[in-house]
Coordinates of N, CA and C in Angstrom, one line a residue:
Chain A
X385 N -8.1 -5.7 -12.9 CA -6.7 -6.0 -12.9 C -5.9 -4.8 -13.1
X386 N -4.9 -4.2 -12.6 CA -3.8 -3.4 -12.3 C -2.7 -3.8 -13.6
X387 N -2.5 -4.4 -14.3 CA -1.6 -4.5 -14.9 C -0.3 -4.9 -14.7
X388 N 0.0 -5.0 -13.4 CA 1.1 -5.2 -12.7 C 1.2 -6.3 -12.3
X389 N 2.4 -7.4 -12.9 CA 2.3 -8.6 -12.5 C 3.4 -9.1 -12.1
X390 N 3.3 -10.2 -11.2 CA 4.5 -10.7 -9.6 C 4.6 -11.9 -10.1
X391 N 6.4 -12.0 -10.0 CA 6.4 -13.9 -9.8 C 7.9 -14.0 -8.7
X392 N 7.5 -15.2 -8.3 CA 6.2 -16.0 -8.2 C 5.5 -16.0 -7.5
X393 N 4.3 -16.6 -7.1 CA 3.4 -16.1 -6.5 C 3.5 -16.5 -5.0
X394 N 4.2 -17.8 -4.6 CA 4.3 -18.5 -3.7 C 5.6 -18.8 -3.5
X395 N 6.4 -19.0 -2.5 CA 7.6 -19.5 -2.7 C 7.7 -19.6 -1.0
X396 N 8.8 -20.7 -0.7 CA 9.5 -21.4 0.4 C 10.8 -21.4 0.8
X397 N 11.3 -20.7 1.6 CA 13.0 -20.8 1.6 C 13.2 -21.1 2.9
X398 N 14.4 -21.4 3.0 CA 15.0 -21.7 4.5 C 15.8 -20.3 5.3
X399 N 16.1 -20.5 5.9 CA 16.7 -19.4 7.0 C 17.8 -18.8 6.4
X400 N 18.5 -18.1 6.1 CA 19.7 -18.4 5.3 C 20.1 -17.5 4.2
X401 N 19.2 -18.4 2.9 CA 18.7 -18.2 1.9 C 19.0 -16.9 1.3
X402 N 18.8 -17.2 -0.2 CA 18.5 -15.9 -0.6 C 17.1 -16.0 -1.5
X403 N 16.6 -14.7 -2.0 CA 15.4 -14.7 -2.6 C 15.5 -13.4 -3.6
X404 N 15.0 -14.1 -4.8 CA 14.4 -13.2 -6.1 C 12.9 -12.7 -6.5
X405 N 12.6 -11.7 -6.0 CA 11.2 -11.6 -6.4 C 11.0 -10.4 -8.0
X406 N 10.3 -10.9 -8.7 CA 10.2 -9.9 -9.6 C 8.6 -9.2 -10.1
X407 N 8.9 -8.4 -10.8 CA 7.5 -7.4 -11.1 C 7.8 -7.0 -12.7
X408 N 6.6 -7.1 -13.2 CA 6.6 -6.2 -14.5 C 5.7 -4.8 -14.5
X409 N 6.0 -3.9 -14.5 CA 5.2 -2.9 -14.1 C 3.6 -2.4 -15.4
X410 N 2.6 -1.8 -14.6 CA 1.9 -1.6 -15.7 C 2.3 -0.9 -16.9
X411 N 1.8 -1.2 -18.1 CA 2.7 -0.5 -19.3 C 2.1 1.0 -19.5
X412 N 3.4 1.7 -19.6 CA 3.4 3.2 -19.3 C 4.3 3.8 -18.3
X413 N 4.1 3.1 -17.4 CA 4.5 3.4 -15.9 C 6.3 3.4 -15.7
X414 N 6.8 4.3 -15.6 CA 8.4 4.6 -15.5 C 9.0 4.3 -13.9
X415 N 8.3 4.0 -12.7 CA 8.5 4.1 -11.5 C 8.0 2.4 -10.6
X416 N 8.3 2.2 -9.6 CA 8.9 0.8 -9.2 C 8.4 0.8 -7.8
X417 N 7.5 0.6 -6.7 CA 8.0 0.5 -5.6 C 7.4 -1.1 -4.8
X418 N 8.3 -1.0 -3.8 CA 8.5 -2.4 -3.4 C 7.6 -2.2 -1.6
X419 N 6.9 -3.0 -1.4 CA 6.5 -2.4 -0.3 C 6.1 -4.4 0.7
X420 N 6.5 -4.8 1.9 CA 6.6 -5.9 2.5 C 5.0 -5.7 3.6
X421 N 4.4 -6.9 3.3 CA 2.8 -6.5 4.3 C 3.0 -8.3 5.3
X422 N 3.4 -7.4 6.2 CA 3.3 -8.6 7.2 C 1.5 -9.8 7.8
X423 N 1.4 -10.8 8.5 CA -0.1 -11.3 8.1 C -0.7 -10.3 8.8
X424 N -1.7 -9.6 8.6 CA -2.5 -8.9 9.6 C -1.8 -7.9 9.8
X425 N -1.3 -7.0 9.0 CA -1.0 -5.6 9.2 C -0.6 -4.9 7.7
X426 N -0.6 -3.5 7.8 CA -0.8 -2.7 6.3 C 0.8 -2.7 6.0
X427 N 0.5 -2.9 4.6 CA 2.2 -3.0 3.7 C 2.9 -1.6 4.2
X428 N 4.4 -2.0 4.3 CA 5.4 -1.0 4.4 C 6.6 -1.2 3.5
X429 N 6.5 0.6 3.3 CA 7.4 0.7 2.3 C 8.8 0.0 2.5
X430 N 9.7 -0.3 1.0 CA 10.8 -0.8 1.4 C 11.9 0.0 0.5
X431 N 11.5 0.2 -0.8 CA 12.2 1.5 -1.7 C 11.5 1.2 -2.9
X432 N 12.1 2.3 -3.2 CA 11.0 2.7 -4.5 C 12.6 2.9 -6.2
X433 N 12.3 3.0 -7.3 CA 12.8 3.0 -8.2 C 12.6 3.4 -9.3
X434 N 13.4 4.5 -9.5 CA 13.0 5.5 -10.6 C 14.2 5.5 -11.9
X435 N 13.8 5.5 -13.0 CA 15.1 5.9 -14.1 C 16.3 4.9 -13.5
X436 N 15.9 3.6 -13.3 CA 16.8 2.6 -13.0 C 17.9 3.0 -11.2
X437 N 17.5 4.1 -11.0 CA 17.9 3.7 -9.8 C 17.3 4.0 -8.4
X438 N 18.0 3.9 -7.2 CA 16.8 3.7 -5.9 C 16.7 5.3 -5.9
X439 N 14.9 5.3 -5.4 CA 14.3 6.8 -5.2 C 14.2 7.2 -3.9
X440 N 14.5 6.5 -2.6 CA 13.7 6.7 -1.6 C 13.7 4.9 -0.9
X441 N 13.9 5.1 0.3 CA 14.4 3.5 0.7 C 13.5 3.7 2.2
X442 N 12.9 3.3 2.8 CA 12.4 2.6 4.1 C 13.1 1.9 4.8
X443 N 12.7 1.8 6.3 CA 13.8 1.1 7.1 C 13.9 0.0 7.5
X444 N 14.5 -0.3 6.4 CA 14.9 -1.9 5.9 C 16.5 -2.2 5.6
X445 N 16.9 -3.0 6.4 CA 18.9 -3.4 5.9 C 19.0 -3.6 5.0
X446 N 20.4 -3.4 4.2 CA 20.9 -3.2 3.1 C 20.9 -5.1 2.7
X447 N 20.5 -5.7 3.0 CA 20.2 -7.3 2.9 C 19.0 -7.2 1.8
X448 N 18.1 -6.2 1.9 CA 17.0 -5.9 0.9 C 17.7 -5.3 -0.1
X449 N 17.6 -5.3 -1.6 CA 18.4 -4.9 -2.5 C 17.3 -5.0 -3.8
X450 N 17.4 -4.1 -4.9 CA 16.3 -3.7 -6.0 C 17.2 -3.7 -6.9
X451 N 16.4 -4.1 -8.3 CA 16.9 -3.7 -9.4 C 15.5 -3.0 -10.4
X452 N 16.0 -1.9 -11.0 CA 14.5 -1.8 -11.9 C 15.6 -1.9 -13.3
X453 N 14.6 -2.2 -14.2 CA 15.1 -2.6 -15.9 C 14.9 -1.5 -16.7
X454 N 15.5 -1.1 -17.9 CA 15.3 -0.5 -18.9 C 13.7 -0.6 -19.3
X455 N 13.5 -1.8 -19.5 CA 12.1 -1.9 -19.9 C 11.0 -1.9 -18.3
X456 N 11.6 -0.8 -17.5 CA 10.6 -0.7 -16.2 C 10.3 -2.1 -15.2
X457 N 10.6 -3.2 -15.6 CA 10.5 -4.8 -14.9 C 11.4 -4.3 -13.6
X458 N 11.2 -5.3 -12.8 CA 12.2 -4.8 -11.5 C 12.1 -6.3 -10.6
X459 N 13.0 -6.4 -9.8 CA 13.6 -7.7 -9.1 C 13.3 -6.8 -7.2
X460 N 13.0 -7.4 -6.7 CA 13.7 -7.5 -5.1 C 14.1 -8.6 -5.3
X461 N 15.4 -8.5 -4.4 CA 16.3 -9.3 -3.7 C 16.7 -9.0 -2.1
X462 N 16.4 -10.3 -1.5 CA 16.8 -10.7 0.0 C 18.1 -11.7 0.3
X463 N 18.6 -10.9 1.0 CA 20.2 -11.9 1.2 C 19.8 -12.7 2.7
X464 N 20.4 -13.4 2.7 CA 20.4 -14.0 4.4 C 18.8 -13.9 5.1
X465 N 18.3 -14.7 4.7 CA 16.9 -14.7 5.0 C 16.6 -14.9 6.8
X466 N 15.5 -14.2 7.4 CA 15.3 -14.7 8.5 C 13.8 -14.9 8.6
X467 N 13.9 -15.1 9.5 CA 11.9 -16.1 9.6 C 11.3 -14.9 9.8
X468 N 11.4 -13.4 10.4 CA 10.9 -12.7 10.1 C 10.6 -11.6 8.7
X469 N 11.7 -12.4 7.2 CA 11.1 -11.9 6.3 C 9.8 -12.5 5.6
X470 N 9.4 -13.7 6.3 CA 7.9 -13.8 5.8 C 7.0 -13.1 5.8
X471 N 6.4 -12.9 4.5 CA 5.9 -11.9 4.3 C 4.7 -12.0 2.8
X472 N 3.9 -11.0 2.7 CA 3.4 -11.3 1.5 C 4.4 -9.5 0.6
X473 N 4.9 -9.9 -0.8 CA 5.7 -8.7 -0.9 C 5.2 -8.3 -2.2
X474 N 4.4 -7.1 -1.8 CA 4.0 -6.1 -2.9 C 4.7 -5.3 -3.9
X475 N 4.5 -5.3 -5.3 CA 5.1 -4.3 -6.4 C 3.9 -3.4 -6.3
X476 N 4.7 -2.2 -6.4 CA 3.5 -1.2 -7.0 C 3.7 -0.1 -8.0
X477 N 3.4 0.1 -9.1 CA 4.1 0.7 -10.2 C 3.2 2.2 -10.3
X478 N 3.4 3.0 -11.1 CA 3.4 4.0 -11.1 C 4.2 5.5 -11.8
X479 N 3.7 6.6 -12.5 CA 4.3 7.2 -13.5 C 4.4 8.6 -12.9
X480 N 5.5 8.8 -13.0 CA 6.4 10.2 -12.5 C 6.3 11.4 -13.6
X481 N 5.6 12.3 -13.7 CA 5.7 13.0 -14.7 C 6.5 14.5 -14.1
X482 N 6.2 15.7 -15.1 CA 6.8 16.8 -14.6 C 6.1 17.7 -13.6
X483 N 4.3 16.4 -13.9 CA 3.7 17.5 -12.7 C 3.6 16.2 -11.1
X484 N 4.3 15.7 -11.3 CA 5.1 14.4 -9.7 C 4.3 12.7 -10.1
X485 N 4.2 12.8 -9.1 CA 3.9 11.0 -9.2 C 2.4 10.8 -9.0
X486 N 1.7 9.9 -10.2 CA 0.7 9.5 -9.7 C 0.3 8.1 -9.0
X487 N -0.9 7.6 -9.1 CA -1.3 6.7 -8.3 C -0.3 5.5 -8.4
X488 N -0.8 4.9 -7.1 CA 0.1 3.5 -7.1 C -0.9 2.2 -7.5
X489 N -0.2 1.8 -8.7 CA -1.5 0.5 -8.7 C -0.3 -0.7 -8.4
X490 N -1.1 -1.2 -7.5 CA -0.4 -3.0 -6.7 C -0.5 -3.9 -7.4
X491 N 0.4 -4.9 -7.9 CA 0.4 -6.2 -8.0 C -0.6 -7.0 -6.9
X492 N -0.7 -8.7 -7.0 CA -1.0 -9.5 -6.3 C -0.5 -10.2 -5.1
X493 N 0.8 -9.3 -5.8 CA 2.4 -9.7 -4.6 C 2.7 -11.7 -4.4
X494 N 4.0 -11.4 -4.0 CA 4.4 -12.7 -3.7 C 4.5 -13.2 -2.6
X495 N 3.5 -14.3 -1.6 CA 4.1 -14.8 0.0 C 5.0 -15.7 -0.5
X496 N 5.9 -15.1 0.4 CA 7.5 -15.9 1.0 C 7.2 -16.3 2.4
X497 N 7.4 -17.9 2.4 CA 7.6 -18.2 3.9 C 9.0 -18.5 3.9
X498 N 9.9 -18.2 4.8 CA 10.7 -18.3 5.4 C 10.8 -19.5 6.8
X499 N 11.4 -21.1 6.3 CA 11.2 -21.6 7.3 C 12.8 -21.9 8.5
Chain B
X916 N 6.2 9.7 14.4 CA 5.4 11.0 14.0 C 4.9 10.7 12.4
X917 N 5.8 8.9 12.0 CA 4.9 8.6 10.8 C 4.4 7.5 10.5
X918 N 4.0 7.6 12.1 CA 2.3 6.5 12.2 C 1.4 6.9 11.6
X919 N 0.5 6.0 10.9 CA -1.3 6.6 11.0 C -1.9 5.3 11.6
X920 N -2.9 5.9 12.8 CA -3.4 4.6 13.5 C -4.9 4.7 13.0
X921 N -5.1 3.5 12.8 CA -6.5 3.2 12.1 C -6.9 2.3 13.3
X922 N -8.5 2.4 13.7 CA -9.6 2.0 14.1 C -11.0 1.8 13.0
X923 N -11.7 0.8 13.8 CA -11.2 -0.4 14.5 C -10.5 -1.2 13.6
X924 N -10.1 -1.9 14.8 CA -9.4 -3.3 13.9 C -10.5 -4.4 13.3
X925 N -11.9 -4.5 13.4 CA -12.4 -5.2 12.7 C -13.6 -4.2 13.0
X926 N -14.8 -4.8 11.9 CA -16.2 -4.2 11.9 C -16.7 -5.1 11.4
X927 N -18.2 -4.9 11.9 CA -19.2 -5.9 11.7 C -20.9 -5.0 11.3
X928 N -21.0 -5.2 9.9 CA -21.9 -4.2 9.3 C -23.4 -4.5 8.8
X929 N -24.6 -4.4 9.5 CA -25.4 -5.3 8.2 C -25.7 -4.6 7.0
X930 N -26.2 -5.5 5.9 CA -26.5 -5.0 4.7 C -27.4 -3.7 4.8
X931 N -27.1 -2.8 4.1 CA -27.7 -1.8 4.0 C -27.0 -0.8 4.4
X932 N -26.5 -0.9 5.8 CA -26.3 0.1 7.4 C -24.8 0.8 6.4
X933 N -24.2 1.9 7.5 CA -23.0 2.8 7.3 C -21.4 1.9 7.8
X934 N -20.7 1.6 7.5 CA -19.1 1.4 7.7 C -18.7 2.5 8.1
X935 N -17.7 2.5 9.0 CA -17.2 4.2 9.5 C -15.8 3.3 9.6
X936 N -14.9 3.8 9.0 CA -13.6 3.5 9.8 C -12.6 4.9 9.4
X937 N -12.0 5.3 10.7 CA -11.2 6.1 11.3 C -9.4 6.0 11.3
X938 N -9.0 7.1 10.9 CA -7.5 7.2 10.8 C -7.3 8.6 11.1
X939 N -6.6 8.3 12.4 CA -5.6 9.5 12.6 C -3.9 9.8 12.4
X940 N -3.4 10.8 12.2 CA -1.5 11.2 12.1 C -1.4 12.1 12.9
X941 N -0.1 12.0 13.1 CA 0.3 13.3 13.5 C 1.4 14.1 12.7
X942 N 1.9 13.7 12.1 CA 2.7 14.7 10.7 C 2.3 15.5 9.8
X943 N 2.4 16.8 9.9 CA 1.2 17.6 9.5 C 1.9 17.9 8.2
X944 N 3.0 17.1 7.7 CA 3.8 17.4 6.3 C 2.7 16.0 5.2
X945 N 2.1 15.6 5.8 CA 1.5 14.6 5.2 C 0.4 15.4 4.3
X946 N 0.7 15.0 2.8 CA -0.3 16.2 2.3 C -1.2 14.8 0.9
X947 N -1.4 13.9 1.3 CA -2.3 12.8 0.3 C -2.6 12.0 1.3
X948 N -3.9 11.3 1.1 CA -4.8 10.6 2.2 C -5.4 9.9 1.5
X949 N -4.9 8.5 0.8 CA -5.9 7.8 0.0 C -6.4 6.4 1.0
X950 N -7.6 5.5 0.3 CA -7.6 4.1 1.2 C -8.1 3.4 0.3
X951 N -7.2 2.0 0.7 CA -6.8 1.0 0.2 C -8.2 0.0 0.1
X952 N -8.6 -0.9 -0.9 CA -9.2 -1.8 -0.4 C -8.5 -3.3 -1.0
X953 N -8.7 -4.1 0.3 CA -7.9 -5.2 -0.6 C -8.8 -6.8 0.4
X954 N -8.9 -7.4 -0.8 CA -9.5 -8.3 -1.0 C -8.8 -9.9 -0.5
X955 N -8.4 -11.1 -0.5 CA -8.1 -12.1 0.1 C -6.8 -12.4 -1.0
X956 N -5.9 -12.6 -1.1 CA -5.1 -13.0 -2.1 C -5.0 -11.6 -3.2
X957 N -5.3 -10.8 -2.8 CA -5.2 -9.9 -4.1 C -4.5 -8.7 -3.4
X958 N -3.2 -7.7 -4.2 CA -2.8 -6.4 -3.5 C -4.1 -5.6 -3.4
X959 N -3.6 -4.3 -2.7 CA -4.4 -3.4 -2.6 C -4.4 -2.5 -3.6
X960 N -6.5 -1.9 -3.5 CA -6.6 -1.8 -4.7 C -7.4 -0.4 -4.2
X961 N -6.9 0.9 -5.0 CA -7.1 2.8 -4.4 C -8.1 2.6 -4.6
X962 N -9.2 3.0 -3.2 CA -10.6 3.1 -3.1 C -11.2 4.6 -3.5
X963 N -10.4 5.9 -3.1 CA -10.6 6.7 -2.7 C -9.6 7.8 -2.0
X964 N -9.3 9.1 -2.9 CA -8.4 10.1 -2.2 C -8.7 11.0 -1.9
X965 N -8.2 11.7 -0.6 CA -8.2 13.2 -0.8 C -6.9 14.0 -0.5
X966 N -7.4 15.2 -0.2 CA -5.8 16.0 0.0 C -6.4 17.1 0.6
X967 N -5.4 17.6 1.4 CA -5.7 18.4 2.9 C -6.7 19.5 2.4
X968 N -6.7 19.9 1.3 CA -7.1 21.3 0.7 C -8.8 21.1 0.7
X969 N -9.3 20.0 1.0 CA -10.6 19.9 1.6 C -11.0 18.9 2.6
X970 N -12.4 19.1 2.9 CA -12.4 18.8 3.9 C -13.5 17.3 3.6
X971 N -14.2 17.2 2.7 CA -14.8 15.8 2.2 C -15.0 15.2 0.7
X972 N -14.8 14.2 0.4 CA -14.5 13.6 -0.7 C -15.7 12.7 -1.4
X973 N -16.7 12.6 -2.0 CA -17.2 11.6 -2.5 C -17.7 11.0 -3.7
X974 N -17.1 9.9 -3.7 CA -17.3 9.1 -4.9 C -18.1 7.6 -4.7
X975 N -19.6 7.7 -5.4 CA -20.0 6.9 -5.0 C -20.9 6.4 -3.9
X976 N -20.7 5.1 -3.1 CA -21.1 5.5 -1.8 C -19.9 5.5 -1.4
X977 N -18.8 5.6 -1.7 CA -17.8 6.2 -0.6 C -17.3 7.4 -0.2
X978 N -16.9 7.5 0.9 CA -17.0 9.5 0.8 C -15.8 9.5 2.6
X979 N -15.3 10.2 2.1 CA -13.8 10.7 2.9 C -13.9 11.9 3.6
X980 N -14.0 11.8 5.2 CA -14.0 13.4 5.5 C -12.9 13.2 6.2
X981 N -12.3 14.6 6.3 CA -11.2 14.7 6.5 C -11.5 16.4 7.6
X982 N -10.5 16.2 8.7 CA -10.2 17.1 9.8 C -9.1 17.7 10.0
X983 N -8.6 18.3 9.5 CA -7.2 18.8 9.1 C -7.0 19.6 10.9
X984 N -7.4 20.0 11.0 CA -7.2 20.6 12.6 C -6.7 19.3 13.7
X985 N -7.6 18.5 13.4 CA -7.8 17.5 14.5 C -6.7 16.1 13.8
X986 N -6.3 16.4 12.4 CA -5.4 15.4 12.0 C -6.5 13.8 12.4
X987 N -6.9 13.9 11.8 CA -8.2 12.6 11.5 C -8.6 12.8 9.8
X988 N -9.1 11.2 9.7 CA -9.9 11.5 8.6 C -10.6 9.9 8.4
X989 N -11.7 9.9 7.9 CA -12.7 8.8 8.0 C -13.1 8.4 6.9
X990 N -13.3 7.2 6.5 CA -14.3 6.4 5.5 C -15.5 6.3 6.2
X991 N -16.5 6.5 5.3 CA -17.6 5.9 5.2 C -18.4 5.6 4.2
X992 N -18.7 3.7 4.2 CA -19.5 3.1 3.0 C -20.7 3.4 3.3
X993 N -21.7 3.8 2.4 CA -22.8 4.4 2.7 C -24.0 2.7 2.2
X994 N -25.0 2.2 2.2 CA -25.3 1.2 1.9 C -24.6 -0.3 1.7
X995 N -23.8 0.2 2.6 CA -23.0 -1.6 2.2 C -23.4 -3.0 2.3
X996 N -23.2 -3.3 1.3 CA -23.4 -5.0 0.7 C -22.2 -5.8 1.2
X997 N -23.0 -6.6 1.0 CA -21.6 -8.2 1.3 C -20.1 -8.3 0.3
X998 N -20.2 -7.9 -0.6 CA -19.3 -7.7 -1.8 C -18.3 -6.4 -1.2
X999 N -18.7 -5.5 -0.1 CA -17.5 -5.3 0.1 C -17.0 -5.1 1.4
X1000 N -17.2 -6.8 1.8 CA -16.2 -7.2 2.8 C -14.6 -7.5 2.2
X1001 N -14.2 -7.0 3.2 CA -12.8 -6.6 3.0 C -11.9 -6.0 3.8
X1002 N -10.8 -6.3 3.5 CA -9.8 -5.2 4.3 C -9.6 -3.8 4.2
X1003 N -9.7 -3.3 4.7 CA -10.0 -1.2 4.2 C -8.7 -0.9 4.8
X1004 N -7.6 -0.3 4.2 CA -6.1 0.4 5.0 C -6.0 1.6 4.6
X1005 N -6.3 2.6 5.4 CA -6.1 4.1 5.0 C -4.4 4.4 5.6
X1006 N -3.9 5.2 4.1 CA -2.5 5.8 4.3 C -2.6 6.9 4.0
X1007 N -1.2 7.3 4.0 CA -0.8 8.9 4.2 C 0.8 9.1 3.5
X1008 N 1.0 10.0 3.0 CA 2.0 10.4 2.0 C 2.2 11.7 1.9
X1009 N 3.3 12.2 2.3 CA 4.0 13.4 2.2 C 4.9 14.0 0.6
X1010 N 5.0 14.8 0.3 CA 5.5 15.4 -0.9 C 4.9 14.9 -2.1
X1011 N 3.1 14.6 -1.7 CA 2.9 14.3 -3.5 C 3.1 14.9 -4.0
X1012 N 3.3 14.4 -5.2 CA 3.5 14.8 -6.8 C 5.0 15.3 -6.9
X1013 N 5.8 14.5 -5.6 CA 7.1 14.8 -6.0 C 7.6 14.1 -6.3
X1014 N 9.3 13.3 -6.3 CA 9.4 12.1 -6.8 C 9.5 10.9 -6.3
X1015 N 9.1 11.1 -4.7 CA 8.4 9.8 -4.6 C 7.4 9.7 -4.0
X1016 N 6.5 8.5 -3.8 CA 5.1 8.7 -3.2 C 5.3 7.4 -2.3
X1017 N 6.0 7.6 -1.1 CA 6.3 6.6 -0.2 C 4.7 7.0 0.5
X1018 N 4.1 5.6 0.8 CA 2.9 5.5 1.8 C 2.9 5.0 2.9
X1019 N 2.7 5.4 3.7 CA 2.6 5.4 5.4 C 1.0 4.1 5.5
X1020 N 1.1 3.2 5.3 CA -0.1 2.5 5.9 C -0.7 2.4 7.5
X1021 N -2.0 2.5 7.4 CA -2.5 2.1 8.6 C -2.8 0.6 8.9
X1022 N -3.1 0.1 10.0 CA -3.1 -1.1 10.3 C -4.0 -2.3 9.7
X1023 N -4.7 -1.4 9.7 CA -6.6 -2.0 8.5 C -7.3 -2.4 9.5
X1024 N -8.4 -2.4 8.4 CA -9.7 -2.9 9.1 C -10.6 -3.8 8.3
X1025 N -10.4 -5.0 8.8 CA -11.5 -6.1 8.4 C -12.8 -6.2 8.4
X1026 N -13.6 -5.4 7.6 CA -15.2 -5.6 7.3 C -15.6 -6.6 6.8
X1027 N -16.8 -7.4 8.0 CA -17.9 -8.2 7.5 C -19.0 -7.4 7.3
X1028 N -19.6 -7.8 5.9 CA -20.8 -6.8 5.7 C -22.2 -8.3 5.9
X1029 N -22.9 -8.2 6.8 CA -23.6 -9.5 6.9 C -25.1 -9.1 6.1
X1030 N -25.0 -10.6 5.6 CA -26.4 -10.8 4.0 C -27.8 -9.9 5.3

């Protein structure tokens, strides 16, 4: 186990919608990234979260939206849902030092269907 | 130019025999080359890194060569068992160890390892 834990695990929305996903990162770890793995293809990045704010964003609409916490925890949020944000959606946490970033350890991530 | 295309899209291995799976780029600012293994319901989980500054990697039976001219680089499970069927996704990352470690995934590859 990675230390990194997702809720919820499963969730169902309608078209529309909005959506809260959240992450507790492994303990240590100062850095956040959010990354979307469609069925049958390798996760892409969506942005990443450092010292509470965005590090680096992927090409993704401003409809995708992040928060990271004081205590390192961090939220994605989706506005206006479409059937193409179903997805399974990966946290991956990770520590930024003065000599750069190391490894990324993944959560279990959350599938969101979007009906 | 921040594709990495991974072959094949599945494999079929028997116990014992070699896994080979393949990843090529073309962004020669790409300077980390780790691969993913990930399991049915679980994120992905770092198999194995290397970095341009050599040319083969190994830990285990797994072992990473890498072609820095030819912009390739390969897994191979050396004795593989059933236990590690799975998804294999080799990525790629530019500016490690800076402040962020955005990863470029490849498409994966589905290994059956048969009893």
């Amino acid at each position: 186990e990675t230390g990194v834990t997702q809720s919820p695990t499963h969730l169902i929305k309608t078209r529309g919608q909005q959506v809260t996903l959240r992450c507790s990162s492994q303990s240590g770890h100062n850095t956040v990234s959010w990354y979307q793995q469609a069925l049958g293809q390798g996760p892409q990045f969506i942005f990443q979260y450092y010292r509470e704010e965005e590090n680096g964003r992927g090409n993704f609409p401003p409809r995708f939206s992040g928060l990271q916490f004081p205590n390192y925890s961090s939220e994605l949020n989706v506005n206006a849902l479409e059937l193409d944000d179903s997805a399974l959606y990966l946290c991956a946490s990770s520590f930024i030092s003065g000599s750069g970033t190391g490894e990324l350890f993944f959560g279990e991530g959350s599938r969101l269907t979007v009906l | 130019q921040q594709q990495v295309k991974q072959s094949p899209q599945s494999l079929i291995v028997q116990k014992g025999g070699i896994s080979i799976i393949n990843c090529a780029y073309e962004n020669t600012a790409f300077d980390y080359f780790p691969w993913y293994q990930q399991f049915p319901g679980k994120g992905p989980a770092l198999l194995i890194a290397i970095r341009p500054d050599v040319s083969e990697k190994k830990e285990g039976r797994f072992t990473i060569s890498f072609n820095k001219s030819a912009k390739q680089f390969s897994l191979h499970i050396m004795d593989s068992q059933p236990g590690d069927s799975a998804t294999y996704f080799c990525a790629a990352s530019m500016n490690y160890g800076g402040a962020t470690n955005k990863l470029i995934f490849g498409t994966g590859t589905l290994l059956a390892v048969q009893p």
